[in-house]
Short mmCIF file of C-alpha atoms and ligand atoms in Angstrom, two decimals:
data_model
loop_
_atom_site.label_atom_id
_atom_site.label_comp_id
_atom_site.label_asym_id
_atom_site.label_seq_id
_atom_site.Cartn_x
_atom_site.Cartn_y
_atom_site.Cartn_z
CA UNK T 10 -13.55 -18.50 23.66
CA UNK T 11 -14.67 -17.51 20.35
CA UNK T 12 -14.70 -13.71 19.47
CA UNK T 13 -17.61 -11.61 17.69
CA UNK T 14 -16.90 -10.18 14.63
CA UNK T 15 -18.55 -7.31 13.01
CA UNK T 16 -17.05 -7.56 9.12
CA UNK T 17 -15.92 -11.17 9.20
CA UNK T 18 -17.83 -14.54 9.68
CA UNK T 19 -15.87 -17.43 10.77
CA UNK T 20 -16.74 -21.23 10.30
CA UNK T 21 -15.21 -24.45 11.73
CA UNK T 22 -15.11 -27.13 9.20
CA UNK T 23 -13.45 -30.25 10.39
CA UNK T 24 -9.97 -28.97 10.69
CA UNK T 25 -10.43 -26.01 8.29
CA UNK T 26 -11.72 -22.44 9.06
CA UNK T 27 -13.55 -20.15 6.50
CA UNK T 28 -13.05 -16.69 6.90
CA UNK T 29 -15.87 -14.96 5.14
CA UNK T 30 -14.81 -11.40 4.43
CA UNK T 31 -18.61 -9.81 4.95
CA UNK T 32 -19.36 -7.04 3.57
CA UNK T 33 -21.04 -7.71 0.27
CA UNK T 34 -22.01 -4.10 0.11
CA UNK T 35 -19.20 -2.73 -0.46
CA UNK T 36 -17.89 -5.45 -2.50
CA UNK T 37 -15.65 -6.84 0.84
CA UNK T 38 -13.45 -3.35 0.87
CA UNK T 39 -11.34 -3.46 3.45
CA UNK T 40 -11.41 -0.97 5.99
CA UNK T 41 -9.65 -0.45 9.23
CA UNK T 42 -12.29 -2.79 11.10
CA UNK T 43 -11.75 -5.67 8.95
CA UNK T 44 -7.86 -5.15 8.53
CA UNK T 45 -8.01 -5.14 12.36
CA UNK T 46 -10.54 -8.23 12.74
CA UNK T 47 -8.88 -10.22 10.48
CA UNK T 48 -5.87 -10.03 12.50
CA UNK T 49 -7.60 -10.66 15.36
CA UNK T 50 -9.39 -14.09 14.34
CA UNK T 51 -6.12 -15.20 12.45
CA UNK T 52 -4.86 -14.86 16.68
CA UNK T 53 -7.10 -16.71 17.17
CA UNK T 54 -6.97 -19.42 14.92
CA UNK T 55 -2.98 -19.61 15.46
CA UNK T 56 -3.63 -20.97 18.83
CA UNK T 57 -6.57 -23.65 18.02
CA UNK T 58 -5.39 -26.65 17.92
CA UNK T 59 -8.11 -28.34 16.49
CA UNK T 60 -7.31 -25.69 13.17
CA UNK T 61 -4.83 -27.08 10.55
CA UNK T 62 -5.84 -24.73 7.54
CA UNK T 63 -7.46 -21.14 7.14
CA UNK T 64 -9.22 -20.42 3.99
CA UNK T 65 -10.63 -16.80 3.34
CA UNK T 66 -13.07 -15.69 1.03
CA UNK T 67 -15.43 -12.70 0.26
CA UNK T 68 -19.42 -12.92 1.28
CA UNK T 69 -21.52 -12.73 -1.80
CA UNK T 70 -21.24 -13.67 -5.81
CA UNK T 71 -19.39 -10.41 -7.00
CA UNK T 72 -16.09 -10.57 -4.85
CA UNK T 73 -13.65 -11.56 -2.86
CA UNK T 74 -12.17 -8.55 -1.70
CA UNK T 75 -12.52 -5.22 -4.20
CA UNK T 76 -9.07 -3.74 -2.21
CA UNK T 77 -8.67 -0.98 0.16
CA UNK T 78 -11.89 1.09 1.16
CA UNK T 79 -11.17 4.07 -0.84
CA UNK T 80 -13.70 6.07 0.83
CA UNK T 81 -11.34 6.35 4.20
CA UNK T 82 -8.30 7.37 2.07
CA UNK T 83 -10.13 11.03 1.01
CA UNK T 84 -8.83 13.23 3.70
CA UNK T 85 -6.39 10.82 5.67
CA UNK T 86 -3.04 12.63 5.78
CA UNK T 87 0.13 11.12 4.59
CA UNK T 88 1.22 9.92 8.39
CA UNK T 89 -1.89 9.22 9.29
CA UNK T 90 -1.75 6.56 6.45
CA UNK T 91 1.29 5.19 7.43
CA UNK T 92 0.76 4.81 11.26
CA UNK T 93 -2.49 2.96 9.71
CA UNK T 94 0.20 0.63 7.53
CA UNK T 95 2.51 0.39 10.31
CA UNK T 96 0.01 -1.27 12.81
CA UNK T 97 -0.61 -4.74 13.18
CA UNK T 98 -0.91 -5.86 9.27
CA UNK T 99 -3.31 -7.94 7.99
CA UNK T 100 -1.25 -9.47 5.12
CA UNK T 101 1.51 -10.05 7.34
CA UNK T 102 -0.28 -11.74 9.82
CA UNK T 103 -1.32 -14.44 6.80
CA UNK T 104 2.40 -14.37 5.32
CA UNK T 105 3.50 -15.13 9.05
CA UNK T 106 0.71 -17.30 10.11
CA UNK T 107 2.09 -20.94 10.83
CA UNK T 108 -0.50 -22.78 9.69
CA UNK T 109 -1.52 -23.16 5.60
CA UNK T 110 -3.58 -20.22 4.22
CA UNK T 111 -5.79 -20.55 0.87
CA UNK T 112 -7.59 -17.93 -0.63
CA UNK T 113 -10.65 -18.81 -2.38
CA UNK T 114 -11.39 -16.45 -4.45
CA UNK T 115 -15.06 -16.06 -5.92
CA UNK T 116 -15.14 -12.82 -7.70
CA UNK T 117 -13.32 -9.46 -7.61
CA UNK T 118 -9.90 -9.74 -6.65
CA UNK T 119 -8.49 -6.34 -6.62
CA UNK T 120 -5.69 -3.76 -4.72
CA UNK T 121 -5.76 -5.09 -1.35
CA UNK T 122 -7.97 -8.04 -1.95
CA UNK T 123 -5.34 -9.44 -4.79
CA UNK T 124 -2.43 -8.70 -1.85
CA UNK T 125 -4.57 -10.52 0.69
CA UNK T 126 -4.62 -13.27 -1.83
CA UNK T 127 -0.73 -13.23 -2.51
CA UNK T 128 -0.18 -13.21 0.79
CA UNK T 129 -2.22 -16.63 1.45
CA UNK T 130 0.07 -19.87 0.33
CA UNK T 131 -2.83 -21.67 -2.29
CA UNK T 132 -5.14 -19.55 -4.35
CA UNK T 133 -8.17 -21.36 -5.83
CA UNK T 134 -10.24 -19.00 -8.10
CA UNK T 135 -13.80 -19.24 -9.73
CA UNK T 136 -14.00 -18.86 -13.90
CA UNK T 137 -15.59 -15.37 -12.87
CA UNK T 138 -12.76 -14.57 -10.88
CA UNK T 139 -10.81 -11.03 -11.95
CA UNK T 140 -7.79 -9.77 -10.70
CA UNK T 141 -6.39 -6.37 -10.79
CA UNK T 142 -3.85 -3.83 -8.86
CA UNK T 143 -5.72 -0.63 -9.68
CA UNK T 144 -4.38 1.50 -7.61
CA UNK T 145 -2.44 3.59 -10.31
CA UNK T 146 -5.89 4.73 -11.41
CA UNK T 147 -6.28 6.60 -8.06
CA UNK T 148 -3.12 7.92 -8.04
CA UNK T 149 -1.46 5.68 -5.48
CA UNK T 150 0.77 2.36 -5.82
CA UNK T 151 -0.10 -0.51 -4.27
CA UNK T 152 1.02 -0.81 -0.66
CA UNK T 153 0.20 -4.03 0.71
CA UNK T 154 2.81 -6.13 -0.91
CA UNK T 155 2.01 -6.25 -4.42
CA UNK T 156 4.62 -4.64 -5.75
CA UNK T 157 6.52 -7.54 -3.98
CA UNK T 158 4.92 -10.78 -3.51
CA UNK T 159 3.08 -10.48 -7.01
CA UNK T 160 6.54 -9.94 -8.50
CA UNK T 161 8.16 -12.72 -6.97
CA UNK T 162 4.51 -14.55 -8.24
CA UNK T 163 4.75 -14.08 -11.63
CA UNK T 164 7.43 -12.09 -12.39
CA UNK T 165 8.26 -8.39 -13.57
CA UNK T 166 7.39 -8.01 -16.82
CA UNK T 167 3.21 -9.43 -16.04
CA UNK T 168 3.48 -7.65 -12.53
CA UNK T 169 4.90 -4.71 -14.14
CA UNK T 170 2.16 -4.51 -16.97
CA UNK T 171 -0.91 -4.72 -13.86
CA UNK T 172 0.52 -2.49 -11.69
CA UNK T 173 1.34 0.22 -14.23
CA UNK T 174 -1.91 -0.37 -16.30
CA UNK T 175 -4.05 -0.65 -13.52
CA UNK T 176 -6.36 -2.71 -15.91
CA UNK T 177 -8.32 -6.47 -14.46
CA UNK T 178 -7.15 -9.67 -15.92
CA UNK T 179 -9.39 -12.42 -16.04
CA UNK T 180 -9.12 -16.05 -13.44
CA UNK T 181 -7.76 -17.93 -16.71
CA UNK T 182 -5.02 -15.23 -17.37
CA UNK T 183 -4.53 -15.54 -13.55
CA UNK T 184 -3.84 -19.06 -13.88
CA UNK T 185 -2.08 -18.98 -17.00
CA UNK T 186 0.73 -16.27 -15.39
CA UNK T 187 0.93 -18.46 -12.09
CA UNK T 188 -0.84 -16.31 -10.51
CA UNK T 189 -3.84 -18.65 -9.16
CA UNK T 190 -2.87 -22.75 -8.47
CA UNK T 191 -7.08 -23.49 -10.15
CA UNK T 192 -9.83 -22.00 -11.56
CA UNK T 193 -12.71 -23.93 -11.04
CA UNK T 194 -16.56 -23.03 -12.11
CA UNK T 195 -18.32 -21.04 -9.11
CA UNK T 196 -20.56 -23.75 -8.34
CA UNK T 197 -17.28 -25.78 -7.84
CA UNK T 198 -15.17 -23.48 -6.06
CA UNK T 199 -15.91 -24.69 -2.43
CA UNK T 200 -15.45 -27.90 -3.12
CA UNK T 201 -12.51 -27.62 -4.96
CA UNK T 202 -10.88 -25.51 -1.91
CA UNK T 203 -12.44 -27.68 0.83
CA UNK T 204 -10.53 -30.66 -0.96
CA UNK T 205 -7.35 -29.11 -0.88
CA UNK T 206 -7.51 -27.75 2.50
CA UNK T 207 -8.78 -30.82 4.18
CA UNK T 208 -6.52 -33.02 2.10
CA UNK T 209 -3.62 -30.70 3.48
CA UNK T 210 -5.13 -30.34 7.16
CA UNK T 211 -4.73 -33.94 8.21
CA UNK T 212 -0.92 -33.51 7.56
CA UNK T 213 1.43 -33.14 10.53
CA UNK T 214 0.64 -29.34 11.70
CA UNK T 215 4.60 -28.80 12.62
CA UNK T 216 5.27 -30.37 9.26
CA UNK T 217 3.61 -28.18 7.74
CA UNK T 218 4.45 -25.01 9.65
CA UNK T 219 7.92 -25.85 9.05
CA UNK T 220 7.54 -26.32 5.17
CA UNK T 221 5.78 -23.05 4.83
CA UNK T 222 8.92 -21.75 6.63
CA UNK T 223 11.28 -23.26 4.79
CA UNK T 224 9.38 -21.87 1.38
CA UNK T 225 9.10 -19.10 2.26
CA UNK T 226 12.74 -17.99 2.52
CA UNK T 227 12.93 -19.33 -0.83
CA UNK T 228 12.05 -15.94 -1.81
CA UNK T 229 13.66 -13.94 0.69
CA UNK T 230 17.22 -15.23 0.85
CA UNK T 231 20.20 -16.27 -1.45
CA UNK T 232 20.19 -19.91 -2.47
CA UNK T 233 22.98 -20.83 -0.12
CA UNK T 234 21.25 -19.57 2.75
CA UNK T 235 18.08 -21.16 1.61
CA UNK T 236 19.31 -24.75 1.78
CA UNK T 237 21.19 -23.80 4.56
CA UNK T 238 17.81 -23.13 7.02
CA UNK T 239 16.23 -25.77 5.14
CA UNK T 240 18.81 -28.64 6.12
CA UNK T 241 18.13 -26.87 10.03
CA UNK T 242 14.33 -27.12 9.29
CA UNK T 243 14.57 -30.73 8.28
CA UNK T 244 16.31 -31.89 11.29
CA UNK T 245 13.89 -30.10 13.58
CA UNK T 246 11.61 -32.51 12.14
CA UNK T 247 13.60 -34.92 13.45
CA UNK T 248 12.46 -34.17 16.77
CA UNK T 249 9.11 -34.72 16.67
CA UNK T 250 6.49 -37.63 17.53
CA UNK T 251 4.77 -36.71 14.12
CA UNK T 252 8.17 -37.84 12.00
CA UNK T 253 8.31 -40.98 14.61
CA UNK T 254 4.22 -41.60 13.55
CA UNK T 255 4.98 -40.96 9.64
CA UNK T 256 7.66 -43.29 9.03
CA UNK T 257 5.93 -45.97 11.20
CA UNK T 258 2.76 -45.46 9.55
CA UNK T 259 4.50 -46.00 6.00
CA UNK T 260 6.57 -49.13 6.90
CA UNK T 261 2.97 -50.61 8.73
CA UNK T 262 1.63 -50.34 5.65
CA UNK T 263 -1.25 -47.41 7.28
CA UNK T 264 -2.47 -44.13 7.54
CA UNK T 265 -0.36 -41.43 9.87
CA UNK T 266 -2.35 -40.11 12.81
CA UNK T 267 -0.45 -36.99 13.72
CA UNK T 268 -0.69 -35.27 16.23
CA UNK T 269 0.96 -32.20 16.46
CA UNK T 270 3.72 -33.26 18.54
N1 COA O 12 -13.65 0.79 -1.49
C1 COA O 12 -14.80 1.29 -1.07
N2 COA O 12 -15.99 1.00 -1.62
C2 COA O 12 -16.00 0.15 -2.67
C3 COA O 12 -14.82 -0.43 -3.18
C4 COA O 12 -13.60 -0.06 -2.54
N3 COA O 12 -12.42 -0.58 -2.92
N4 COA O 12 -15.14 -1.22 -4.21
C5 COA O 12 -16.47 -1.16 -4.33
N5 COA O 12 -16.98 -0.32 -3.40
C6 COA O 12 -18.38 0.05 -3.20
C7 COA O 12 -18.90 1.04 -4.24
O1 COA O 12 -18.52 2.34 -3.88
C8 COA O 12 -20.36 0.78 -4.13
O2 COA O 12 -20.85 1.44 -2.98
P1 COA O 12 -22.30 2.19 -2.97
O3 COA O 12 -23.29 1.13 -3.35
O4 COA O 12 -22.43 2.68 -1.59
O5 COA O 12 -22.16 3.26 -4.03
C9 COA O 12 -20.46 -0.72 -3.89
O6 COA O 12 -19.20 -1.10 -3.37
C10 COA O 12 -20.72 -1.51 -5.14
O7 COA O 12 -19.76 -1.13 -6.09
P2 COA O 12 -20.09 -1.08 -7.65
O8 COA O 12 -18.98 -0.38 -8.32
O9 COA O 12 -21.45 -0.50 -7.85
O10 COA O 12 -20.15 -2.63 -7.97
P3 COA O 12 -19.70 -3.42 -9.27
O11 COA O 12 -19.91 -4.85 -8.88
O12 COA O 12 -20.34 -2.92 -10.49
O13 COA O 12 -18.13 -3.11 -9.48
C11 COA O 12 -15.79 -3.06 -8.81
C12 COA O 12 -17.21 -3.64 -8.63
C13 COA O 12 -15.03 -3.79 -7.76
C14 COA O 12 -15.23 -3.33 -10.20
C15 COA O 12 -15.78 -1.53 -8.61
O14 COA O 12 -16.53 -1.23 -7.47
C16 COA O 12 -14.38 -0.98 -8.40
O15 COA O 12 -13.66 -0.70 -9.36
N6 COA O 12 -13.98 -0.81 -7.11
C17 COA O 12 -12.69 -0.21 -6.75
C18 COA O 12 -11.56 -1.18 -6.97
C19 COA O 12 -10.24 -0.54 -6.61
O16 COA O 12 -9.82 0.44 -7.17
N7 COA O 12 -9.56 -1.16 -5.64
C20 COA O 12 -8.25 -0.74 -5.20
C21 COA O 12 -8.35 0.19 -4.07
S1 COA O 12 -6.75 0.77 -3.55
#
């Protein structure tokens, strides 16, 4: 049964589900709620079989999420914030989700909202897109992974030079440093992400959970290792209706119908 939300909308598009980030007001800020919904809905997407890709976004024209809602950090004590970090974690919940995650981003893209994106596997942004780890300019670091994943992203030296500057970059410099896969015009962004993410969604679902997988410890383990899982990954593939359906499909000279099996 589908959940209410109270900060997120969610829409079923053929096999892909928008998250919409809802709070306009406030630019899409997360807060505890919204941390704690999107969780929740990404629970509940893991388990829908009829979903084969999650996009998120922000509500509105000005952003897709403006980072952290500073207002509940005045106050909050130093363990309080890190019970708060240690709970059930939004961005790991997308890093960990086994199904494809794109962000499309359609305007501010900043502290928690650019780790949100880095932790999704495609960003698509919009030419008014702007990205930024500002954090240093309230006194803080970032804490959500962007000291790490955007450092793996684009390296240290253009990580090093947002994080410590604190200062926005623009969606082309974002796609010039790797940082975003497209920038599209806004009136182009959903169906620029809705191409890629129902191009992707008809693929085998345990295919593609396993490549994620196998990409992802790309960046986590040594190179040996890597090839190592991804020669185990591979042959788990082996095992599957879907690999049976795929190399049919090609020698038949037709389209794959996978299943998920
Ligand atoms: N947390 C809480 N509230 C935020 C927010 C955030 N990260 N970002 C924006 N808001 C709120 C503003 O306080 C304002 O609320 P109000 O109308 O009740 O005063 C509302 O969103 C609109 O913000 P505003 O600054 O007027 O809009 P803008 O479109 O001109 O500018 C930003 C947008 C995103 C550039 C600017 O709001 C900003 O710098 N936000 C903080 C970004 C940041 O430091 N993020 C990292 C947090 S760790």
């Amino acid at each position: 049964m589908t959940q209410t939300y109270e900060t997120l909308l969610l829409e079923k598009r053929d096999r892909v589900a928008i998250i919409t980030i809802n709070r306009p007001d406030k630019r899409n800020a997360l807060n505890i709620q919204t941390r704690q919904e999107g969780a929740a809905v990404l629970e509940e997407l893991r388990d829908d079989p009829d979903v084969g890709v999650v996009v998120f976004t922000g509500a509105g024209d000005r952003a897709f999420v403006a980072g952290a809602d500073i207002a509940e950090f005045s106050g909050r004590t130093s363990i309080t914030q890190r019970d708060v970090m240690m709970g059930r974690s939004l961005f790991t919940a997308v890093d960990s989700f086994p199904k494809p995650v794109i962000a499309m981003i359609n305007g501010f893209c900043l502290g928690g909202g650019c780790e949100l994106a880095l932790a999704c596997d495609i960003r698509i942004a919009s030419e008014n897109a702007q990205f930024g780890q500002p954090e240093i300019n309230l006194g803080i670091i970032p804490g959500g992974g962007g000291t790490q994943r955007l450092t793996r992203l684009v390296g240290e030296g253009k990580a090093m030079e947002m994080i410590l500057t604190g200062q926005f970059i623009d969606a082309k410099t974002a796609h010039a440093i790797g940082l975003v896969n497209y920038v599209v015009p806004a009136d182009q962004l959903q169906v620029k992400t809705m191409e890629i993410a129902q191009h992707i969604s008809r693929k085998s679902p345990i295919a593609l959970q396993l490549a994620k997988e196998a990409v992802k410890i790309a960046s986590r383990s040594n190179l040996d290792e890597g090839l190592r899982r991804e020669v185990d990954l591979f042959a788990l593939c082996f095992s599957t209706e879907d690999k049976d359906e795929g190399v049919s499909a090609f020698l038949e000279r037709r389209d794959p119908v996978f299943k998920g099996r």
